[in-house]
C-alpha positions as MATLAB code, in Angstrom:
seq = 'MEFKPSKSHSISIIKGKLTAEQFYISGEPIPTVLEKSIKTYPVVFAAIFVCGIGGTFHYGYSVSFIKELVKQTCVQRYGLSLEPWQLSLIWSFTVSIFCIGGLLGSLTAGSLASKFGRKRCLLLNTFVAILGSVLMLLSKTAMSFEMIMAGRFFFGINSGASLAVYPMYVMEIAPRKLKGIVGVFIGSFMSLGKFSGQLLGISELLGTEKLWPWLLGFIGFTGLFQLITLFFLPESPSFLLLDRGDQRTCEKALKQLWGNKDYSREIEEMLEEKAALQSVRSYSVLELIQNKTIRWQLITVAVTFTSVQLCGINAVYFYSFDVFRAAGIPEEKLPYTALGTGLCEFSTVVSCFMIINRTGKTALLFRGYAGMSVTLVFLTITFQVSWMPYCSMVLIFLCIVFFAIGPVGVTPSLPGELFAQPFRSAAYTISCSLNWLVLFVVGMVFPILVEKLDYFCFLIFLFSCFICGLYMKFNVPEIKNKTPLEIAAEFDKMHCKPKREDVTEKYANRIISYETKL';
ca = [
     -35.653   -3.719   10.031;
     -32.602   -1.629   10.069;
     -29.783   -3.618   11.518;
     -27.486   -1.580   13.807;
     -24.463   -2.923   15.571;
     -24.681   -5.153   18.645;
     -22.265   -7.128   20.591;
     -24.300  -10.141   20.175;
     -23.792  -10.461   16.361;
     -20.231  -11.614   16.807;
     -17.782  -14.198   14.894;
     -14.760  -15.893   15.938;
     -11.505  -15.463   14.597;
      -8.295  -17.123   16.155;
      -8.331  -16.122   19.674;
     -10.657  -13.142   19.533;
     -13.934  -11.786   18.434;
     -14.488   -9.885   15.415;
     -18.288   -8.335   16.317;
     -20.679   -6.542   13.983;
     -19.437   -3.307   15.347;
     -16.347   -4.004   13.654;
     -17.902   -3.392   10.537;
     -18.610    0.090   11.488;
     -16.958    3.500   11.673;
     -18.591    6.290   13.495;
     -21.977    4.482   13.441;
     -22.006    3.948    9.849;
     -21.403    0.755    7.507;
     -17.418    0.630    6.302;
     -18.318    0.654    2.567;
     -20.587    3.663    3.209;
     -17.732    5.165    4.635;
     -15.404    4.247    1.844;
     -17.586    6.031   -0.541;
     -17.952    8.711    1.075;
     -14.238    9.225    1.311;
     -13.814    8.514   -2.225;
     -16.521   11.682   -2.868;
     -14.408   13.864   -0.211;
     -10.971   12.949   -1.387;
     -11.354   11.813   -4.966;
      -7.673   12.984   -6.119;
      -6.451   11.053   -3.254;
      -8.114    7.624   -4.545;
      -7.078    8.117   -8.135;
      -3.271    8.836   -7.053;
      -3.624    5.455   -5.077;
      -5.250    3.825   -8.211;
      -2.490    5.624  -10.916;
       0.317    4.785   -8.781;
      -0.648    1.547   -7.611;
      -1.243    0.412  -11.440;
       1.794    1.580  -12.344;
       3.635    0.618   -8.656;
       3.046   -2.298   -6.518;
       0.701   -3.710   -9.105;
       4.226   -4.441  -11.365;
       5.505   -6.386   -8.397;
       2.632   -8.984   -7.867;
       2.110   -9.285  -11.797;
       3.647  -12.562  -12.667;
       5.052  -13.157  -16.192;
       6.500  -16.329  -17.756;
       9.568  -16.865  -19.327;
       9.630  -18.992  -22.775;
      12.648  -21.293  -22.398;
      12.216  -22.294  -26.116;
      13.364  -18.834  -27.425;
      16.804  -19.634  -25.695;
      17.170  -23.097  -27.255;
      16.274  -21.690  -30.705;
      18.509  -18.567  -30.315;
      21.374  -21.253  -29.852;
      20.729  -23.187  -32.817;
      20.561  -20.347  -35.037;
      23.414  -18.252  -34.115;
      25.691  -20.658  -33.318;
      24.056  -24.428  -34.919;
      24.480  -25.558  -30.675;
      21.435  -27.634  -29.197;
      21.841  -26.823  -25.542;
      21.727  -29.666  -23.182;
      18.372  -29.708  -20.692;
      20.912  -28.641  -18.080;
      22.045  -25.543  -20.121;
      18.913  -24.439  -20.701;
      17.672  -24.480  -17.194;
      20.611  -22.866  -16.100;
      20.257  -19.865  -18.328;
      16.312  -19.971  -17.011;
      17.380  -19.606  -13.445;
      19.357  -16.922  -13.894;
      16.983  -15.229  -16.117;
      14.281  -15.761  -13.319;
      16.846  -14.660  -10.670;
      17.976  -11.516  -12.263;
      14.510  -10.086  -11.507;
      15.441  -10.076   -7.783;
      19.182   -8.472   -8.454;
      17.361   -5.316  -10.168;
      14.669   -5.419   -7.606;
      17.374   -4.956   -5.060;
      19.134   -2.003   -6.783;
      16.052   -0.530   -7.157;
      15.313   -0.340   -3.473;
      18.647    0.475   -2.720;
      18.702    3.899   -4.753;
      14.646    4.567   -4.497;
      14.984    5.953   -0.990;
      17.766    8.681   -1.779;
      15.993    9.439   -5.111;
      12.561   10.335   -3.429;
      14.441   12.256   -0.729;
      16.450   14.384   -3.519;
      13.810   14.892   -6.132;
      10.605   14.108   -4.384;
       8.148   10.835   -4.178;
       6.075   11.772   -7.574;
       9.224   12.650   -9.431;
      10.813    9.389   -8.740;
       7.802    7.599   -9.753;
       7.694    9.711  -12.855;
      11.101    7.903  -13.366;
      10.923    5.050  -12.504;
       7.893    4.232  -15.116;
      10.319    5.264  -17.743;
      12.342    2.139  -16.764;
       9.133   -0.156  -16.812;
       8.633    0.870  -20.363;
      12.175    0.197  -21.393;
      12.095   -3.151  -19.720;
       8.619   -3.806  -21.760;
       9.779   -3.010  -25.199;
      12.681   -4.903  -25.057;
      10.238   -7.833  -23.814;
       8.307   -6.926  -26.632;
      11.222   -7.300  -29.103;
      12.875  -10.377  -27.993;
      10.906  -12.751  -30.272;
      11.197  -10.835  -33.496;
      14.895  -10.152  -32.805;
      15.569  -13.640  -31.692;
      17.515  -12.601  -28.452;
      16.692  -14.524  -25.128;
      19.249  -11.875  -24.088;
      16.651   -8.944  -24.076;
      14.447  -11.103  -21.944;
      16.899  -10.959  -19.392;
      17.624   -7.411  -19.643;
      13.859   -6.843  -19.534;
      13.234   -9.043  -16.340;
      16.478   -6.699  -14.653;
      14.652   -3.453  -15.614;
      11.528   -4.745  -14.329;
      12.831   -5.673  -11.301;
      14.455   -2.075  -11.167;
      10.628   -0.719  -11.456;
       9.316   -3.089   -9.010;
      11.977   -2.380   -6.518;
      11.483    1.532   -6.536;
       8.015    1.229   -6.588;
       7.773   -1.436   -3.494;
       9.499    1.737   -1.687;
       8.070    5.234   -3.175;
       4.693    4.229   -3.736;
       4.006    3.361   -0.167;
       5.894    6.309    0.589;
       3.882    8.671   -1.409;
       0.170    7.417   -0.675;
       0.573    7.198    3.289;
       1.863   10.773    3.039;
      -0.897   12.238    0.845;
      -3.730   10.197    2.706;
      -5.595   12.198    6.116;
      -4.575   10.529    8.864;
      -8.115    8.532    9.139;
      -7.560    6.944    5.965;
      -4.335    5.629    6.309;
      -5.432    2.372    7.522;
      -7.601    1.869    4.721;
      -4.953    3.389    2.014;
      -2.140    0.837    3.215;
      -4.641   -2.073    2.269;
      -5.254   -0.514   -1.327;
      -1.170   -1.387   -1.605;
      -1.111   -5.039   -0.542;
      -4.464   -5.052   -2.906;
      -2.632   -4.247   -5.983;
      -0.086   -6.410   -5.452;
      -2.513   -9.433   -5.527;
      -4.380   -7.843   -8.424;
      -0.987   -7.921  -10.256;
      -0.506  -11.847   -9.127;
      -3.819  -12.517  -10.377;
      -3.321  -10.558  -13.779;
      -0.665  -12.262  -14.564;
      -2.187  -15.696  -14.114;
      -5.524  -14.611  -15.973;
      -3.762  -12.918  -18.979;
      -1.376  -16.207  -19.273;
      -4.009  -18.580  -19.775;
      -4.140  -19.984  -23.623;
      -7.911  -17.924  -24.564;
      -5.864  -14.850  -23.985;
      -1.730  -14.158  -23.893;
      -0.578  -17.117  -23.379;
       0.070  -19.049  -26.286;
       3.224  -19.234  -28.645;
       2.253  -16.424  -30.786;
       1.021  -13.758  -27.834;
       3.743  -14.644  -25.088;
       5.954  -11.404  -25.643;
       2.894   -9.028  -25.239;
       2.377  -11.196  -22.045;
       5.682  -10.685  -21.246;
       5.511   -6.696  -22.224;
       2.455   -6.073  -20.565;
       3.853   -3.666  -17.584;
       4.783   -1.323  -20.021;
       0.946   -0.661  -20.757;
       0.271    0.392  -17.372;
       3.667    1.840  -16.886;
       2.986    4.136  -19.941;
      -0.853    4.974  -18.056;
       0.890    5.786  -14.986;
       3.298    8.190  -16.846;
       0.663   10.072  -18.781;
      -1.741   10.409  -15.953;
       0.532   11.317  -13.075;
       1.602   14.877  -14.297;
      -1.803   15.671  -12.826;
      -1.290   14.774   -9.251;
       0.688   16.769   -6.854;
       3.759   16.051   -4.666;
       3.106   14.959   -1.399;
       2.495   17.972    1.098;
       4.634   16.695    3.522;
       7.678   16.349    1.430;
       7.080   19.360    0.116;
       6.554   21.303    3.519;
       8.960   19.199    5.736;
      12.088   18.130    3.071;
      11.458   21.891    0.866;
      10.112   24.081    3.037;
       7.840   25.256    1.009;
       4.186   26.119    2.793;
       2.823   27.988    0.160;
       3.075   24.694   -2.194;
       2.211   22.490    0.535;
      -1.314   24.337    1.209;
      -1.697   24.167   -2.543;
      -1.341   20.203   -2.488;
      -3.755   19.832    0.287;
      -6.094   21.525   -1.196;
      -5.863   19.898   -4.570;
      -5.762   16.263   -2.680;
      -8.340   16.956    0.124;
     -10.777   19.624   -1.088;
     -10.543   23.465   -1.064;
     -10.624   24.042    2.818;
      -8.779   25.513    5.700;
      -6.121   22.728    6.500;
      -4.197   25.474    8.961;
      -4.488   22.695   11.390;
      -2.544   20.095    9.282;
      -0.140   22.429    8.256;
       0.411   23.414   11.986;
       0.637   19.736   13.159;
       3.548   19.180   10.045;
       5.375   22.363   10.904;
       5.246   21.079   14.739;
       7.145   17.980   13.857;
       9.235   20.149   11.555;
      10.231   22.190   14.432;
      10.743   19.226   16.639;
      12.979   17.583   13.684;
      14.764   21.007   12.750;
      18.369   19.811   14.259;
      17.515   16.277   12.186;
      18.066   15.694    8.350;
      17.494   13.085    6.536;
      19.046    9.975    7.882;
      21.194    7.566    5.683;
      20.586    3.694    5.949;
      23.862    3.354    8.041;
      22.649    6.105   10.447;
      19.249    4.601   10.678;
      20.980    1.461   11.854;
      23.295    3.140   14.548;
      20.235    5.323   15.807;
      19.246    3.625   19.212;
      16.328    5.624   19.776;
      14.132    3.682   17.017;
      15.839    0.153   17.363;
      12.523   -1.574   18.093;
      10.806    0.297   14.791;
      13.774   -1.051   12.775;
      13.260   -4.603   14.018;
       9.732   -4.531   13.280;
       9.990   -4.067    9.797;
      13.199   -6.041    9.269;
      11.227   -9.143   10.588;
       7.790   -8.468    9.176;
       9.548   -7.505    5.417;
      11.897  -10.987    6.120;
       8.503  -12.818    7.413;
       6.511  -12.179    4.310;
       8.827  -14.162    1.875;
       9.915  -16.781    4.588;
       5.998  -17.546    5.277;
       5.586  -20.256    3.161;
       3.391  -19.009    0.678;
       5.947  -19.716   -2.435;
       5.511  -23.432   -1.423;
       1.928  -23.290   -1.146;
       1.706  -21.957   -4.569;
       3.785  -24.425   -5.710;
       2.308  -27.473   -4.317;
      -1.171  -26.558   -5.393;
      -0.948  -27.995   -8.668;
       0.319  -31.338   -7.373;
      -3.219  -31.179   -4.550;
      -5.553  -29.897   -7.544;
      -3.836  -32.826   -9.918;
      -4.774  -35.431   -6.847;
      -7.718  -34.415   -6.485;
      -8.913  -35.338   -9.897;
      -8.922  -32.132  -11.590;
      -7.616  -32.366  -15.227;
      -4.592  -31.357  -16.537;
      -5.921  -28.768  -18.783;
      -7.936  -27.286  -16.242;
      -5.082  -26.566  -13.846;
      -4.409  -22.917  -14.924;
      -7.981  -22.090  -14.410;
      -7.825  -23.472  -11.065;
      -4.581  -21.413   -9.898;
      -6.865  -18.553  -10.916;
      -8.786  -19.306   -7.986;
      -5.821  -19.135   -5.733;
      -5.114  -15.513   -7.260;
      -8.591  -14.411   -6.953;
      -8.814  -15.544   -3.254;
      -5.735  -13.981   -2.482;
      -6.995  -10.695   -3.917;
     -10.364  -10.567   -2.699;
      -8.994  -11.213    0.830;
      -6.788   -8.484    0.758;
      -9.753   -6.327   -0.325;
     -11.666   -7.662    2.294;
      -9.396   -5.920    4.942;
     -11.215   -2.580    4.050;
     -14.171   -4.326    6.580;
     -11.830   -4.814    9.592;
      -8.463   -3.342    9.911;
      -9.710   -0.216   11.283;
     -11.345   -1.885   14.023;
      -9.236   -4.787   14.670;
      -5.714   -2.963   14.137;
      -3.079   -3.516   12.054;
      -0.856   -5.412   14.799;
      -3.582   -7.466   15.500;
      -4.062   -8.627   11.709;
      -0.425   -9.250   11.662;
      -0.681  -11.417   14.559;
      -3.812  -13.196   13.582;
      -2.872  -13.838    9.803;
       0.975  -15.484   10.912;
      -0.972  -17.368   13.667;
      -3.588  -18.614   11.244;
      -0.511  -19.801    9.041;
       1.184  -21.402   11.420;
      -1.904  -23.743   12.179;
      -2.698  -24.370    8.368;
       1.037  -25.371    7.893;
       0.989  -27.881   10.676;
      -2.281  -29.617    9.019;
      -0.779  -29.283    5.893;
       2.251  -31.033    6.196;
       0.349  -33.885    7.928;
      -2.621  -34.176    4.887;
       0.025  -34.036    2.752;
       1.232  -37.449    3.528;
      -1.653  -39.130    3.667;
      -2.794  -40.203   -0.232;
      -6.778  -40.244    0.392;
      -6.900  -36.573    1.679;
      -6.622  -34.611   -1.173;
      -9.752  -32.187   -0.867;
      -8.614  -31.364    2.789;
      -5.127  -30.262    1.575;
      -7.142  -28.156   -1.100;
      -9.010  -26.510    1.477;
      -6.037  -26.030    3.524;
      -4.390  -24.099    1.176;
      -7.177  -21.826    0.211;
      -7.263  -21.540    3.928;
      -3.695  -20.557    4.059;
      -3.988  -17.973    1.232;
      -6.658  -16.277    3.237;
      -4.723  -15.351    6.346;
      -1.826  -14.544    4.034;
      -4.014  -11.836    2.289;
      -5.294  -10.664    5.840;
      -2.133  -10.071    7.330;
       1.239  -10.321    5.654;
      -0.019   -8.696    2.065;
      -2.784   -6.445    3.546;
      -0.605   -4.668    6.403;
       3.300   -5.435    5.841;
       4.027   -2.967    2.801;
       3.061    0.405    4.239;
       4.532   -0.271    7.677;
       7.929    1.456    7.353;
       5.460    4.689    6.592;
       3.802    4.552    9.466;
       6.603    3.922   12.089;
       8.800    6.120   11.160;
       9.325   10.025   10.767;
       9.895   11.647    8.205;
      13.986   12.364    8.478;
      13.898    8.096    8.858;
      11.250    7.184    6.099;
      13.041    6.765    3.106;
      16.359    5.057    4.734;
      13.513    2.987    6.484;
      11.821    1.854    3.300;
      15.344    1.342    1.587;
      16.520   -1.483    4.251;
      13.145   -3.217    4.209;
      12.635   -3.643    0.750;
      16.155   -4.190    0.027;
      15.751   -7.233    3.059;
      12.654   -8.227    1.056;
      14.457   -8.319   -2.093;
      17.732  -10.333   -0.769;
      15.356  -12.927    1.197;
      13.433  -13.841   -2.370;
      16.173  -14.389   -3.901;
      17.901  -16.285   -1.348;
      14.111  -18.416   -1.001;
      14.188  -18.437   -5.032;
      17.709  -20.481   -4.968;
      17.199  -22.505   -2.070;
      13.786  -23.419   -2.161;
      14.439  -26.299   -5.339;
      16.909  -27.575   -3.061;
      14.205  -27.770    0.060;
      11.755  -29.643   -2.110;
      14.045  -32.094   -3.614;
      15.903  -32.949   -0.040;
      12.843  -32.596    2.281;
       9.805  -32.511   -0.152;
       6.617  -31.628    2.021;
       8.516  -31.301    5.402;
       9.851  -28.480    3.901;
       6.807  -26.188    5.184;
       8.039  -27.000    8.799;
      10.524  -24.528    8.108;
       8.295  -21.872    6.734;
       6.075  -22.983    9.803;
       9.083  -21.748   12.211;
       9.151  -18.561   10.561;
       5.379  -17.759   10.635;
       5.358  -18.721   14.592;
       8.541  -16.533   15.648;
       6.848  -13.532   13.469;
       3.415  -14.147   15.025;
       5.173  -14.393   18.495;
       7.149  -11.243   17.964;
       3.864   -9.002   16.715;
       1.974  -10.402   20.121;
       4.538   -9.456   22.315;
       6.886   -6.824   21.030;
       4.522   -4.352   18.652;
       2.072   -2.145   20.176;
      -1.098   -1.381   17.896;
      -0.410    1.312   15.445;
      -4.028    1.954   13.881;
      -4.341    6.180   13.555;
      -1.259    6.841   15.242;
       1.602    9.147   14.256;
       5.130    8.009   14.371;
       5.688   10.226   17.197;
       3.173    8.486   19.244;
       4.050    5.194   17.759;
       7.669    5.666   19.406;
       5.925    6.380   22.522;
       4.374    3.319   22.773;
       7.319    1.140   21.728;
       9.301    2.961   24.734;
       6.527    2.038   27.049;
       6.280   -1.033   26.302;
      10.128   -1.897   26.009;
      12.203    0.964   28.281;
      12.957    1.594   31.512;
      12.964    5.304   32.344;
      16.252    6.675   34.089;
      16.649    8.017   37.331;
      15.033   11.523   37.972;
      17.219   13.313   35.384;
      15.511   12.039   32.722;
      15.926   13.753   29.472;
      13.846   14.747   26.303;
      14.674   13.428   23.162;
      13.553   11.923   19.753;
      11.585   15.246   18.310;
      11.262   16.534   21.922;
       8.392   14.337   22.597;
      10.036   11.032   23.744;
      11.526   10.598   26.672;
      15.469    9.157   26.836;
      14.673    5.484   28.005;
      17.467    2.852   28.926;
      16.392    0.193   26.662;
      16.603   -3.752   26.904;
      18.699   -3.807   23.729;
];
């Protein structure tokens, strides 16, 4: 018997219901729709894969650092044996320099993407990844831990630029009906990178004393793959039309991406946006911050990108080994158990394809942070009870599931959906810079929190999840399948009071001028 969606088939998900209808689009199962979309837009999905494997994959890829090389280098060069605290200081700096490079990449990516285009910026960025990989591969031969530091720095620049430009590019080349699914791909490649780092790091593969340079330099191979294949992909059509004013090349790019059809309607919509914004040039970061018409959109990306790092997922991964060890898992088997956490995150992000088009992005973010809040409360309790390691293990995987459904699956694509073309580059610069700054601060402060608070450090992250969940629930409208102008109108309806009878049009001739709470 053929199954048809019915409201009687339902499962509950945190203060809401997900019916079987949500696994259908236009009466067809979502996997079928996805399969048809891949056949209809093969170049779009090829671009998503090529740019993802050389983009946000790098951000998620976890690389290890070999302390022993630092000790050997100092003994060989200077005849000195480093104290443990000196070794830890050098190691900490090498880890944190990745965040410094990421911040630099985020700050420069927006202006480069606006000046040279999304595709050219991604091409230039691959050379940075390859350079960092070469330094990593040669570090052991040269007996130079400084080369690892430099390689980590270049990897940070590459990841920072990728986190800003890759979502911008794929959101602009995708048809509107696929933007929700495309946004999930961004988070999927992050989780895939994290899982790949865990997998390649086991002793049976590259996690050995002989092969660790190849583990550290693996990113160079994915960067080289992107460099070769990216030449065959077109530039972003909206960039070509709205920034360059090249309608002919824009039409050519659309046909290459979406098939050889008539796209006059899509061109007309972009021309309307261009006409509405013809007096508006690309905004700088400072100008975007000062612009009151999009204040709530800016606050939204600031809250979400900050909360991704403050939600406590790093603490969950950090304590997972203690929980697995307390549950009786042998020490030599712990790396394989860690693979389960990475696989759990990746598979959950991929499952977002099944629900995002029906549930909505704002709802997923709220439910993700609400679920993490509840899970962190119970984790704090179970960690205090020595006979409950199995409960803690279940809660760890549950927390990872909520993290993957909301923050990872939705957050990376938000700036591209909330902001129109003139604001987009600056919005990605701000959001990604915040991401790297908070990641750096968490990396520096987290060891102190662990030492002083132990398991109670989860309560700090619980507060962040709770605040972000409340903000998404009461301050952000649903953004699914809406243009930036439509989303701006929804924000205004939610937060603004119209002025008297002399209401004037502004923000691209579509948004009414309002007196806001801010």
